[in-house]
Amino acid sequence: RYQYRNTPSKTFAHFCDFCTLGATHVLLVSGTGRKRKLDTVRCLQQLQATPGVQKPPALGVCFNPYFPDPVAAEAERQRLRQKLQTRMPTHVWLQFGSDVGALAQGLEYLSDLRSQMAAEVQVVGSLFIPSPTLLTRMRARPWNGVF
């Protein structure tokens, strides 16, 4: 969202230039809401399909297993499948949340997907330990997509 450069081709070229700067790992994030013409899935597909692009650093993608709406949850699973089908990501970052059941289902889906695709990706999680100040802010203005 913040690195968008007016057109998908300029944004992709900017990303490719960034990959030459020496970063060892890059996390690609589309964010929530309406997707741009060059989101994470399309960027990975374009990287895969573009001959002569320098090999990018280790690429991570995001997966949010916590969507309470079944339609949104299925769309997120399909986006993860599309990301992994490119064979470009080396790791999957899990959104943090508090629904242990949804996390278990998401991890099971990810495990099945990795087996089906013979994808060797690392799974990365995080633990959120907020300060009292941040908790107060979150009650007033919660983050979008965090359940």
PDB file of C-alpha atoms in Angstrom:
ATOM      1  CA  ARG A   1       0.000   0.000   0.000  1.00  0.00           C
ATOM      2  CA  TYR A   2       2.666   2.499   0.971  1.00  0.00           C
ATOM      3  CA  GLN A   3       5.128   1.389  -1.698  1.00  0.00           C
ATOM      4  CA  TYR A   4       2.695   1.700  -4.603  1.00  0.00           C
ATOM      5  CA  ARG A   5       4.145   3.713  -7.495  1.00  0.00           C
ATOM      6  CA  ASN A   6       1.102   4.870  -9.551  1.00  0.00           C
ATOM      7  CA  THR A   7       1.020   1.843 -11.862  1.00  0.00           C
ATOM      8  CA  PRO A   8       1.497  -1.907 -11.412  1.00  0.00           C
ATOM      9  CA  SER A   9       4.529  -1.939 -13.738  1.00  0.00           C
ATOM     10  CA  LYS A  10       6.292   0.888 -11.871  1.00  0.00           C
ATOM     11  CA  THR A  11       5.503  -0.763  -8.540  1.00  0.00           C
ATOM     12  CA  PHE A  12       6.872  -4.116  -9.725  1.00  0.00           C
ATOM     13  CA  ALA A  13      10.032  -2.449 -11.073  1.00  0.00           C
ATOM     14  CA  HIS A  14      10.472  -0.660  -7.733  1.00  0.00           C
ATOM     15  CA  PHE A  15      10.110  -3.991  -5.911  1.00  0.00           C
ATOM     16  CA  CYS A  16      12.683  -5.637  -8.193  1.00  0.00           C
ATOM     17  CA  ASP A  17      15.101  -2.741  -7.572  1.00  0.00           C
ATOM     18  CA  PHE A  18      14.551  -3.102  -3.830  1.00  0.00           C
ATOM     19  CA  CYS A  19      15.416  -6.811  -4.049  1.00  0.00           C
ATOM     20  CA  THR A  20      18.887  -5.917  -5.357  1.00  0.00           C
ATOM     21  CA  LEU A  21      19.764  -3.852  -2.256  1.00  0.00           C
ATOM     22  CA  GLY A  22      20.925  -6.826  -0.203  1.00  0.00           C
ATOM     23  CA  ALA A  23      17.946  -7.711   1.988  1.00  0.00           C
ATOM     24  CA  THR A  24      17.975 -11.391   2.927  1.00  0.00           C
ATOM     25  CA  HIS A  25      14.244 -11.659   3.739  1.00  0.00           C
ATOM     26  CA  VAL A  26      11.235  -9.673   2.545  1.00  0.00           C
ATOM     27  CA  LEU A  27       7.663  -9.978   3.796  1.00  0.00           C
ATOM     28  CA  LEU A  28       5.098  -9.182   1.077  1.00  0.00           C
ATOM     29  CA  VAL A  29       1.875  -7.764   2.523  1.00  0.00           C
ATOM     30  CA  SER A  30      -1.188  -6.638   0.577  1.00  0.00           C
ATOM     31  CA  GLY A  31      -3.114  -5.589   3.655  1.00  0.00           C
ATOM     32  CA  THR A  32      -6.834  -5.672   4.245  1.00  0.00           C
ATOM     33  CA  GLY A  33      -9.569  -4.184   2.127  1.00  0.00           C
ATOM     34  CA  ARG A  34      -9.724  -3.700  -1.621  1.00  0.00           C
ATOM     35  CA  LYS A  35      -6.698  -5.123  -3.404  1.00  0.00           C
ATOM     36  CA  ARG A  36      -4.688  -3.075  -5.873  1.00  0.00           C
ATOM     37  CA  LYS A  37      -3.855  -4.317  -9.347  1.00  0.00           C
ATOM     38  CA  LEU A  38      -0.473  -5.480  -8.031  1.00  0.00           C
ATOM     39  CA  ASP A  39      -1.124  -7.278  -4.755  1.00  0.00           C
ATOM     40  CA  THR A  40       0.988 -10.026  -3.182  1.00  0.00           C
ATOM     41  CA  VAL A  41      -0.468 -12.797  -5.362  1.00  0.00           C
ATOM     42  CA  ARG A  42       0.065 -10.872  -8.604  1.00  0.00           C
ATOM     43  CA  CYS A  43       3.560  -9.771  -7.575  1.00  0.00           C
ATOM     44  CA  LEU A  44       4.573 -13.393  -6.930  1.00  0.00           C
ATOM     45  CA  GLN A  45       3.000 -14.527 -10.212  1.00  0.00           C
ATOM     46  CA  GLN A  46       4.826 -11.779 -12.086  1.00  0.00           C
ATOM     47  CA  LEU A  47       8.137 -12.673 -10.411  1.00  0.00           C
ATOM     48  CA  GLN A  48       7.640 -16.279 -11.427  1.00  0.00           C
ATOM     49  CA  ALA A  49       6.768 -15.388 -15.014  1.00  0.00           C
ATOM     50  CA  THR A  50       9.389 -12.724 -15.681  1.00  0.00           C
ATOM     51  CA  PRO A  51      12.604 -14.082 -17.166  1.00  0.00           C
ATOM     52  CA  GLY A  52      15.790 -12.315 -16.220  1.00  0.00           C
ATOM     53  CA  VAL A  53      14.576 -10.927 -12.896  1.00  0.00           C
ATOM     54  CA  GLN A  54      17.320 -11.281 -10.322  1.00  0.00           C
ATOM     55  CA  LYS A  55      16.544 -13.999  -7.787  1.00  0.00           C
ATOM     56  CA  PRO A  56      14.714 -12.219  -4.974  1.00  0.00           C
ATOM     57  CA  PRO A  57      15.592 -12.598  -1.309  1.00  0.00           C
ATOM     58  CA  ALA A  58      13.667 -15.128   0.779  1.00  0.00           C
ATOM     59  CA  LEU A  59      10.051 -14.057   0.407  1.00  0.00           C
ATOM     60  CA  GLY A  60       7.447 -14.338   3.112  1.00  0.00           C
ATOM     61  CA  VAL A  61       3.699 -14.103   2.705  1.00  0.00           C
ATOM     62  CA  CYS A  62       0.902 -13.580   5.220  1.00  0.00           C
ATOM     63  CA  PHE A  63      -1.981 -15.837   6.191  1.00  0.00           C
ATOM     64  CA  ASN A  64      -4.840 -14.849   8.505  1.00  0.00           C
ATOM     65  CA  PRO A  65      -6.658 -17.965   9.798  1.00  0.00           C
ATOM     66  CA  TYR A  66      -8.986 -15.932  12.043  1.00  0.00           C
ATOM     67  CA  PHE A  67     -11.676 -14.579   9.710  1.00  0.00           C
ATOM     68  CA  PRO A  68     -15.019 -15.291  11.418  1.00  0.00           C
ATOM     69  CA  ASP A  69     -16.962 -15.028   8.141  1.00  0.00           C
ATOM     70  CA  PRO A  70     -16.722 -18.361   6.235  1.00  0.00           C
ATOM     71  CA  VAL A  71     -16.667 -16.610   2.841  1.00  0.00           C
ATOM     72  CA  ALA A  72     -13.787 -14.334   3.889  1.00  0.00           C
ATOM     73  CA  ALA A  73     -11.961 -17.307   5.466  1.00  0.00           C
ATOM     74  CA  GLU A  74     -12.245 -19.315   2.243  1.00  0.00           C
ATOM     75  CA  ALA A  75     -11.042 -16.355   0.164  1.00  0.00           C
ATOM     76  CA  GLU A  76      -7.989 -16.053   2.448  1.00  0.00           C
ATOM     77  CA  ARG A  77      -7.242 -19.796   2.083  1.00  0.00           C
ATOM     78  CA  GLN A  78      -7.506 -19.530  -1.716  1.00  0.00           C
ATOM     79  CA  ARG A  79      -5.142 -16.542  -1.732  1.00  0.00           C
ATOM     80  CA  LEU A  80      -2.643 -18.558   0.313  1.00  0.00           C
ATOM     81  CA  ARG A  81      -2.935 -21.415  -2.182  1.00  0.00           C
ATOM     82  CA  GLN A  82      -2.290 -19.003  -5.072  1.00  0.00           C
ATOM     83  CA  LYS A  83       0.747 -17.564  -3.277  1.00  0.00           C
ATOM     84  CA  LEU A  84       2.269 -20.993  -2.658  1.00  0.00           C
ATOM     85  CA  GLN A  85       1.494 -22.204  -6.189  1.00  0.00           C
ATOM     86  CA  THR A  86       4.074 -19.733  -7.484  1.00  0.00           C
ATOM     87  CA  ARG A  87       6.788 -21.619  -5.513  1.00  0.00           C
ATOM     88  CA  MET A  88       8.274 -18.218  -4.641  1.00  0.00           C
ATOM     89  CA  PRO A  89       7.547 -17.908  -0.874  1.00  0.00           C
ATOM     90  CA  THR A  90       9.961 -19.488   1.585  1.00  0.00           C
ATOM     91  CA  HIS A  91       7.934 -18.707   4.689  1.00  0.00           C
ATOM     92  CA  VAL A  92       4.345 -18.011   5.751  1.00  0.00           C
ATOM     93  CA  TRP A  93       3.678 -15.507   8.525  1.00  0.00           C
ATOM     94  CA  LEU A  94       0.556 -16.109  10.574  1.00  0.00           C
ATOM     95  CA  GLN A  95      -1.600 -13.212  11.701  1.00  0.00           C
ATOM     96  CA  PHE A  96      -1.908 -13.155  15.458  1.00  0.00           C
ATOM     97  CA  GLY A  97      -5.295 -13.577  17.073  1.00  0.00           C
ATOM     98  CA  SER A  98      -7.068 -15.083  20.042  1.00  0.00           C
ATOM     99  CA  ASP A  99      -9.275 -17.817  18.527  1.00  0.00           C
ATOM    100  CA  VAL A 100      -7.363 -21.026  19.237  1.00  0.00           C
ATOM    101  CA  GLY A 101      -9.855 -23.130  17.259  1.00  0.00           C
ATOM    102  CA  ALA A 102      -9.449 -20.969  14.146  1.00  0.00           C
ATOM    103  CA  LEU A 103      -5.674 -21.103  14.541  1.00  0.00           C
ATOM    104  CA  ALA A 104      -5.755 -24.925  14.757  1.00  0.00           C
ATOM    105  CA  GLN A 105      -7.924 -25.116  11.613  1.00  0.00           C
ATOM    106  CA  GLY A 106      -5.655 -22.675   9.789  1.00  0.00           C
ATOM    107  CA  LEU A 107      -2.521 -24.621  10.738  1.00  0.00           C
ATOM    108  CA  GLU A 108      -4.157 -27.865   9.618  1.00  0.00           C
ATOM    109  CA  TYR A 109      -5.075 -26.280   6.282  1.00  0.00           C
ATOM    110  CA  LEU A 110      -1.545 -24.934   5.877  1.00  0.00           C
ATOM    111  CA  SER A 111      -0.048 -28.325   6.724  1.00  0.00           C
ATOM    112  CA  ASP A 112      -2.307 -30.080   4.186  1.00  0.00           C
ATOM    113  CA  LEU A 113      -1.491 -27.456   1.567  1.00  0.00           C
ATOM    114  CA  ARG A 114       2.251 -27.835   2.142  1.00  0.00           C
ATOM    115  CA  SER A 115       1.919 -31.620   1.743  1.00  0.00           C
ATOM    116  CA  GLN A 116      -0.236 -31.404  -1.404  1.00  0.00           C
ATOM    117  CA  MET A 117       2.142 -28.967  -3.068  1.00  0.00           C
ATOM    118  CA  ALA A 118       5.357 -30.412  -1.652  1.00  0.00           C
ATOM    119  CA  ALA A 119       6.043 -26.830  -0.596  1.00  0.00           C
ATOM    120  CA  GLU A 120       8.950 -26.395   1.751  1.00  0.00           C
ATOM    121  CA  VAL A 121       7.950 -23.218   3.537  1.00  0.00           C
ATOM    122  CA  GLN A 122       8.606 -22.276   7.110  1.00  0.00           C
ATOM    123  CA  VAL A 123       5.671 -21.228   9.246  1.00  0.00           C
ATOM    124  CA  VAL A 124       6.285 -18.166  11.395  1.00  0.00           C
ATOM    125  CA  GLY A 125       4.018 -17.024  14.197  1.00  0.00           C
ATOM    126  CA  SER A 126       4.153 -14.196  16.650  1.00  0.00           C
ATOM    127  CA  LEU A 127       3.048 -13.469  20.152  1.00  0.00           C
ATOM    128  CA  PHE A 128       1.477 -10.134  20.930  1.00  0.00           C
ATOM    129  CA  ILE A 129       2.208  -8.765  24.394  1.00  0.00           C
ATOM    130  CA  PRO A 130       0.641  -5.314  24.432  1.00  0.00           C
ATOM    131  CA  SER A 131       1.319  -2.537  26.881  1.00  0.00           C
ATOM    132  CA  PRO A 132      -1.587  -1.003  28.831  1.00  0.00           C
ATOM    133  CA  THR A 133      -1.390   2.054  26.561  1.00  0.00           C
ATOM    134  CA  LEU A 134      -1.665  -0.041  23.419  1.00  0.00           C
ATOM    135  CA  LEU A 135      -4.606  -1.986  24.854  1.00  0.00           C
ATOM    136  CA  THR A 136      -6.409   1.303  25.495  1.00  0.00           C
ATOM    137  CA  ARG A 137      -5.776   2.390  21.894  1.00  0.00           C
ATOM    138  CA  MET A 138      -6.921  -0.991  20.557  1.00  0.00           C
ATOM    139  CA  ARG A 139     -10.226  -0.696  22.443  1.00  0.00           C
ATOM    140  CA  ALA A 140     -10.848   2.710  20.868  1.00  0.00           C
ATOM    141  CA  ARG A 141      -9.562   1.901  17.366  1.00  0.00           C
ATOM    142  CA  PRO A 142      -8.912  -1.831  16.830  1.00  0.00           C
ATOM    143  CA  TRP A 143      -6.680  -2.959  14.002  1.00  0.00           C
ATOM    144  CA  ASN A 144      -8.469  -4.059  10.867  1.00  0.00           C
ATOM    145  CA  GLY A 145      -8.309  -7.826  10.295  1.00  0.00           C
ATOM    146  CA  VAL A 146      -7.313  -8.716  13.863  1.00  0.00           C
ATOM    147  CA  PHE A 147      -9.943 -10.915  15.518  1.00  0.00           C
TER     148      PHE A 147
END
